[in-house]
């Protein structure tokens, strides 16, 4: 495995309401400031979330390695972590499926359209931190990277891709102008209704990657 393998899970991080919020921001009173604040809040929480999972997994693996240096035992420890990741992915798949009918924009999310950068940052941070699917995804990513003895910086492309996807609506508006303003509402509706399918496909892909690790 390399750090590129976890990148598809960034799609799960932003699928649904997270992306809907980003689509709303170009119509905010101060779109650039609000979006930058929102992205900063999301980026901070995602970085913290995957880092905590990475640190906990490394600590658990390090304790197991010190307790027993037998090669077979070390391999079993790695496999246990793989099984833990599989459990997280299975729970994530169930959560995504159960939440598939939660369409529409929450009332409090419309506050972003009138928020300044500070408030947008706080809302973005709270929204990601309290999302069960995001929490499970961050836990799976951090644990998987640590299980393969990859350094902390290997988490950063995942964070960057997560934040980058949320910046796309405003970038499209700046580059395409009125055409983007017309298309964004349709994209918002489609994302709200169908993003769970994309998330499930990505989760299945990563399950297969993890199973291959177990079989190798």
C-alpha positions as a Markdown table, in Angstrom:
| # | Residue | x | y | z |
|---|---|---|---|---|
| 1 | Unk | 0.0 | 0.0 | 0.0 |
| 2 | Unk | 1.0 | 3.6 | -0.5 |
| 3 | Unk | -0.6 | 6.9 | 0.6 |
| 4 | Unk | -2.4 | 7.2 | -2.7 |
| 5 | Unk | -4.6 | 4.3 | -1.8 |
| 6 | Unk | -6.5 | 6.2 | 0.9 |
| 7 | Unk | -7.2 | 9.2 | -1.4 |
| 8 | Unk | -10.5 | 7.9 | -2.7 |
| 9 | Unk | -11.9 | 8.0 | 0.8 |
| 10 | Unk | -11.7 | 11.8 | 0.6 |
| 11 | Unk | -14.7 | 11.6 | -1.7 |
| 12 | Unk | -16.7 | 10.0 | 1.3 |
| 13 | Unk | -15.6 | 12.9 | 3.5 |
| 14 | Unk | -17.3 | 15.5 | 1.3 |
| 15 | Unk | -20.1 | 13.6 | -0.2 |
| 16 | Unk | -23.6 | 14.9 | 0.7 |
| 17 | Unk | -24.3 | 17.8 | 2.9 |
| 18 | Unk | -20.6 | 18.8 | 3.2 |
| 19 | Unk | -20.5 | 19.5 | -0.5 |
| 20 | Unk | -24.0 | 21.0 | -0.5 |
| 21 | Unk | -22.7 | 23.6 | 2.0 |
| 22 | Unk | -19.7 | 24.4 | -0.3 |
| 23 | Unk | -22.1 | 24.9 | -3.2 |
| 24 | Unk | -24.1 | 27.4 | -1.1 |
| 25 | Unk | -21.1 | 29.5 | -0.3 |
| 26 | Unk | -20.7 | 31.1 | -3.7 |
| 27 | Unk | -24.0 | 32.8 | -3.1 |
| 28 | Unk | -23.0 | 34.1 | 0.3 |
| 29 | Unk | -22.7 | 37.8 | 1.2 |
| 30 | Unk | -18.9 | 37.5 | 1.3 |
| 31 | Unk | -18.2 | 34.3 | -0.7 |
| 32 | Unk | -14.4 | 34.3 | -0.7 |
| 33 | Unk | -14.0 | 35.1 | 2.9 |
| 34 | Unk | -16.8 | 32.6 | 4.0 |
| 35 | Unk | -15.3 | 29.8 | 1.8 |
| 36 | Unk | -11.8 | 30.3 | 3.1 |
| 37 | Unk | -13.1 | 30.3 | 6.7 |
| 38 | Unk | -15.1 | 27.2 | 6.0 |
| 39 | Unk | -12.2 | 25.4 | 4.4 |
| 40 | Unk | -9.9 | 26.3 | 7.3 |
| 41 | Unk | -12.3 | 24.9 | 9.8 |
| 42 | Unk | -12.8 | 21.7 | 7.8 |
| 43 | Unk | -9.1 | 21.3 | 7.2 |
| 44 | Unk | -8.2 | 21.8 | 10.8 |
| 45 | Unk | -10.7 | 19.1 | 12.0 |
| 46 | Unk | -9.7 | 16.6 | 9.3 |
| 47 | Unk | -6.0 | 17.1 | 10.0 |
| 48 | Unk | -6.7 | 16.6 | 13.7 |
| 49 | Unk | -8.9 | 13.6 | 13.2 |
| 50 | Unk | -6.6 | 11.6 | 11.0 |
| 51 | Unk | -3.7 | 12.5 | 13.2 |
| 52 | Unk | -5.3 | 11.2 | 16.3 |
| 53 | Unk | -6.2 | 8.0 | 14.6 |
| 54 | Unk | -2.6 | 7.7 | 13.3 |
| 55 | Unk | -1.1 | 8.3 | 16.7 |
| 56 | Unk | -3.4 | 5.9 | 18.5 |
| 57 | Unk | -2.7 | 3.1 | 16.0 |
| 58 | Unk | 1.0 | 3.7 | 16.1 |
| 59 | Unk | 0.9 | 3.6 | 19.9 |
| 60 | Unk | -1.1 | 0.4 | 19.9 |
| 61 | Unk | 1.2 | -1.2 | 17.4 |
| 62 | Unk | 4.3 | 0.0 | 19.2 |
| 63 | Unk | 3.1 | -1.5 | 22.5 |
| 64 | Unk | 2.4 | -4.8 | 20.8 |
| 65 | Unk | 5.8 | -4.8 | 19.1 |
| 66 | Unk | 7.6 | -4.2 | 22.4 |
| 67 | Unk | 5.7 | -6.9 | 24.1 |
| 68 | Unk | 6.6 | -9.5 | 21.5 |
| 69 | Unk | 9.3 | -9.3 | 18.8 |
| 70 | Unk | 8.4 | -12.6 | 17.1 |
| 71 | Unk | 7.8 | -12.0 | 13.4 |
| 72 | Unk | 4.6 | -14.0 | 13.4 |
| 73 | Unk | 3.3 | -11.9 | 16.3 |
| 74 | Unk | 4.1 | -8.7 | 14.4 |
| 75 | Unk | 2.2 | -9.9 | 11.4 |
| 76 | Unk | -0.8 | -10.8 | 13.6 |
| 77 | Unk | -0.8 | -7.4 | 15.0 |
| 78 | Unk | -0.8 | -5.9 | 11.6 |
| 79 | Unk | -3.7 | -8.2 | 10.6 |
| 80 | Unk | -5.6 | -7.1 | 13.7 |
| 81 | Unk | -5.3 | -3.5 | 12.6 |
| 82 | Unk | -6.5 | -4.5 | 9.2 |
| 83 | Unk | -9.6 | -6.2 | 10.7 |
| 84 | Unk | -10.2 | -3.0 | 12.8 |
| 85 | Unk | -10.1 | -1.0 | 9.6 |
| 86 | Unk | -12.5 | -3.4 | 8.0 |
| 87 | Unk | -14.9 | -3.0 | 10.9 |
| 88 | Unk | -14.7 | 0.8 | 10.6 |
| 89 | Unk | -15.4 | 0.6 | 6.9 |
| 90 | Unk | -18.4 | -1.8 | 7.4 |
| 91 | Unk | -19.9 | 0.5 | 10.0 |
| 92 | Unk | -19.2 | 3.5 | 7.7 |
| 93 | Unk | -21.0 | 1.7 | 4.8 |
| 94 | Unk | -24.1 | 1.1 | 7.1 |
| 95 | Unk | -24.1 | 4.7 | 8.3 |
| 96 | Unk | -23.9 | 6.0 | 4.7 |
| 97 | Unk | -26.8 | 3.7 | 3.7 |
| 98 | Unk | -29.0 | 4.6 | 6.6 |
| 99 | Unk | -28.5 | 8.3 | 6.0 |
| 100 | Unk | -29.1 | 8.1 | 2.2 |
| 101 | Unk | -32.6 | 9.7 | 2.5 |
| 102 | Unk | -31.5 | 12.7 | 4.5 |
| 103 | Unk | -31.8 | 15.1 | 1.6 |
| 104 | Unk | -32.2 | 18.8 | 1.7 |
| 105 | Unk | -30.1 | 21.5 | 3.4 |
| 106 | Unk | -30.3 | 21.8 | 7.2 |
| 107 | Unk | -31.6 | 25.1 | 8.3 |
| 108 | Unk | -28.5 | 26.0 | 10.3 |
| 109 | Unk | -26.4 | 25.4 | 7.2 |
| 110 | Unk | -27.9 | 28.4 | 5.5 |
| 111 | Unk | -26.3 | 30.5 | 8.2 |
| 112 | Unk | -23.1 | 30.0 | 6.2 |
| 113 | Unk | -24.5 | 32.3 | 3.5 |
| 114 | Unk | -24.4 | 35.2 | 6.0 |
| 115 | Unk | -21.4 | 34.2 | 8.0 |
| 116 | Unk | -18.0 | 35.9 | 8.1 |
| 117 | Unk | -14.8 | 33.8 | 7.9 |
| 118 | Unk | -14.6 | 33.2 | 11.6 |
| 119 | Unk | -18.1 | 31.9 | 12.0 |
| 120 | Unk | -17.8 | 29.9 | 8.8 |
| 121 | Unk | -14.6 | 28.3 | 10.1 |
| 122 | Unk | -16.4 | 27.3 | 13.4 |
| 123 | Unk | -19.4 | 25.9 | 11.5 |
| 124 | Unk | -17.2 | 23.9 | 9.2 |
| 125 | Unk | -15.3 | 22.5 | 12.1 |
| 126 | Unk | -18.4 | 21.5 | 14.1 |
| 127 | Unk | -20.1 | 20.1 | 11.1 |
| 128 | Unk | -17.2 | 17.7 | 10.3 |
| 129 | Unk | -16.5 | 16.8 | 13.9 |
| 130 | Unk | -20.1 | 15.8 | 14.5 |
| 131 | Unk | -20.6 | 13.8 | 11.3 |
| 132 | Unk | -20.5 | 10.1 | 12.1 |
| 133 | Unk | -19.5 | 9.2 | 8.5 |
| 134 | Unk | -16.6 | 11.7 | 8.6 |
| 135 | Unk | -15.4 | 10.5 | 12.0 |
| 136 | Unk | -15.4 | 6.9 | 10.8 |
| 137 | Unk | -13.6 | 7.8 | 7.6 |
| 138 | Unk | -10.9 | 9.8 | 9.5 |
| 139 | Unk | -10.4 | 6.9 | 11.9 |
| 140 | Unk | -10.1 | 4.4 | 9.0 |
| 141 | Unk | -7.6 | 6.6 | 7.1 |
| 142 | Unk | -5.4 | 7.3 | 10.1 |
| 143 | Unk | -5.3 | 3.7 | 11.2 |
| 144 | Unk | -4.6 | 2.4 | 7.7 |
| 145 | Unk | -1.7 | 4.8 | 7.1 |
| 146 | Unk | -0.2 | 3.9 | 10.6 |
| 147 | Unk | -0.7 | 0.2 | 10.0 |
| 148 | Unk | 1.6 | 0.4 | 7.0 |
| 149 | Unk | 4.3 | 2.3 | 8.8 |
| 150 | Unk | 3.8 | 5.4 | 6.7 |
| 151 | Unk | 5.0 | 8.7 | 8.1 |
| 152 | Unk | 2.5 | 11.4 | 9.3 |
| 153 | Unk | 3.0 | 13.5 | 6.2 |
| 154 | Unk | 1.3 | 10.8 | 4.1 |
| 155 | Unk | -1.9 | 11.9 | 5.6 |
| 156 | Unk | -1.6 | 15.4 | 4.2 |
| 157 | Unk | -2.6 | 14.5 | 0.5 |
| 158 | Unk | -5.9 | 13.1 | 1.9 |
| 159 | Unk | -6.5 | 16.3 | 3.9 |
| 160 | Unk | -5.6 | 18.5 | 0.8 |
| 161 | Unk | -7.9 | 16.5 | -1.5 |
| 162 | Unk | -10.8 | 16.7 | 1.0 |
| 163 | Unk | -10.4 | 20.5 | 1.3 |
| 164 | Unk | -9.7 | 20.9 | -2.4 |
| 165 | Unk | -13.0 | 19.3 | -3.4 |
| 166 | Unk | -14.9 | 21.7 | -1.2 |
| 167 | Unk | -13.2 | 24.6 | -3.0 |
| 168 | Unk | -14.4 | 23.5 | -6.4 |
| 169 | Unk | -17.8 | 25.3 | -6.4 |
| 170 | Unk | -16.3 | 28.8 | -5.8 |
| 171 | Unk | -13.5 | 28.1 | -8.2 |
| 172 | Unk | -16.0 | 27.1 | -10.9 |
| 173 | Unk | -18.0 | 30.3 | -10.2 |
| 174 | Unk | -14.9 | 32.5 | -10.5 |
| 175 | Unk | -13.8 | 30.8 | -13.7 |
| 176 | Unk | -17.2 | 30.2 | -15.4 |
| 177 | Unk | -19.3 | 33.0 | -14.0 |
| 178 | Unk | -23.0 | 32.9 | -14.9 |
| 179 | Unk | -22.7 | 29.4 | -16.4 |
| 180 | Unk | -21.5 | 28.1 | -13.1 |
| 181 | Unk | -24.1 | 30.0 | -11.2 |
| 182 | Unk | -26.8 | 28.2 | -13.3 |
| 183 | Unk | -25.2 | 24.8 | -13.0 |
| 184 | Unk | -24.4 | 24.8 | -9.3 |
| 185 | Unk | -28.0 | 24.5 | -8.1 |
| 186 | Unk | -28.4 | 21.4 | -10.3 |
| 187 | Unk | -25.2 | 19.9 | -9.0 |
| 188 | Unk | -26.3 | 20.6 | -5.4 |
| 189 | Unk | -29.6 | 18.7 | -6.0 |
| 190 | Unk | -27.8 | 15.8 | -7.7 |
| 191 | Unk | -25.2 | 15.5 | -4.9 |
| 192 | Unk | -27.8 | 15.7 | -2.2 |
| 193 | Unk | -29.7 | 12.7 | -3.8 |
| 194 | Unk | -26.9 | 10.5 | -5.2 |
| 195 | Unk | -23.7 | 11.1 | -3.3 |
| 196 | Unk | -24.3 | 8.1 | -1.0 |
| 197 | Unk | -24.0 | 5.8 | -4.0 |
| 198 | Unk | -20.5 | 7.2 | -4.8 |
| 199 | Unk | -19.6 | 6.9 | -1.2 |
| 200 | Unk | -20.6 | 3.2 | -1.1 |
| 201 | Unk | -18.6 | 2.5 | -4.2 |
| 202 | Unk | -15.5 | 4.1 | -2.7 |
| 203 | Unk | -15.9 | 2.2 | 0.6 |
| 204 | Unk | -16.2 | -1.1 | -1.3 |
| 205 | Unk | -13.0 | -0.3 | -3.2 |
| 206 | Unk | -11.1 | 0.3 | 0.0 |
| 207 | Unk | -12.6 | -2.8 | 1.6 |
| 208 | Unk | -11.1 | -4.8 | -1.3 |
| 209 | Unk | -7.7 | -3.1 | -0.8 |
| 210 | Unk | -7.8 | -4.0 | 2.9 |
| 211 | Unk | -8.8 | -7.6 | 2.2 |
| 212 | Unk | -5.9 | -7.9 | -0.2 |
| 213 | Unk | -3.6 | -6.7 | 2.7 |
| 214 | Unk | -5.0 | -9.4 | 4.9 |
| 215 | Unk | -4.4 | -12.1 | 2.2 |
| 216 | Unk | -0.9 | -10.9 | 1.4 |
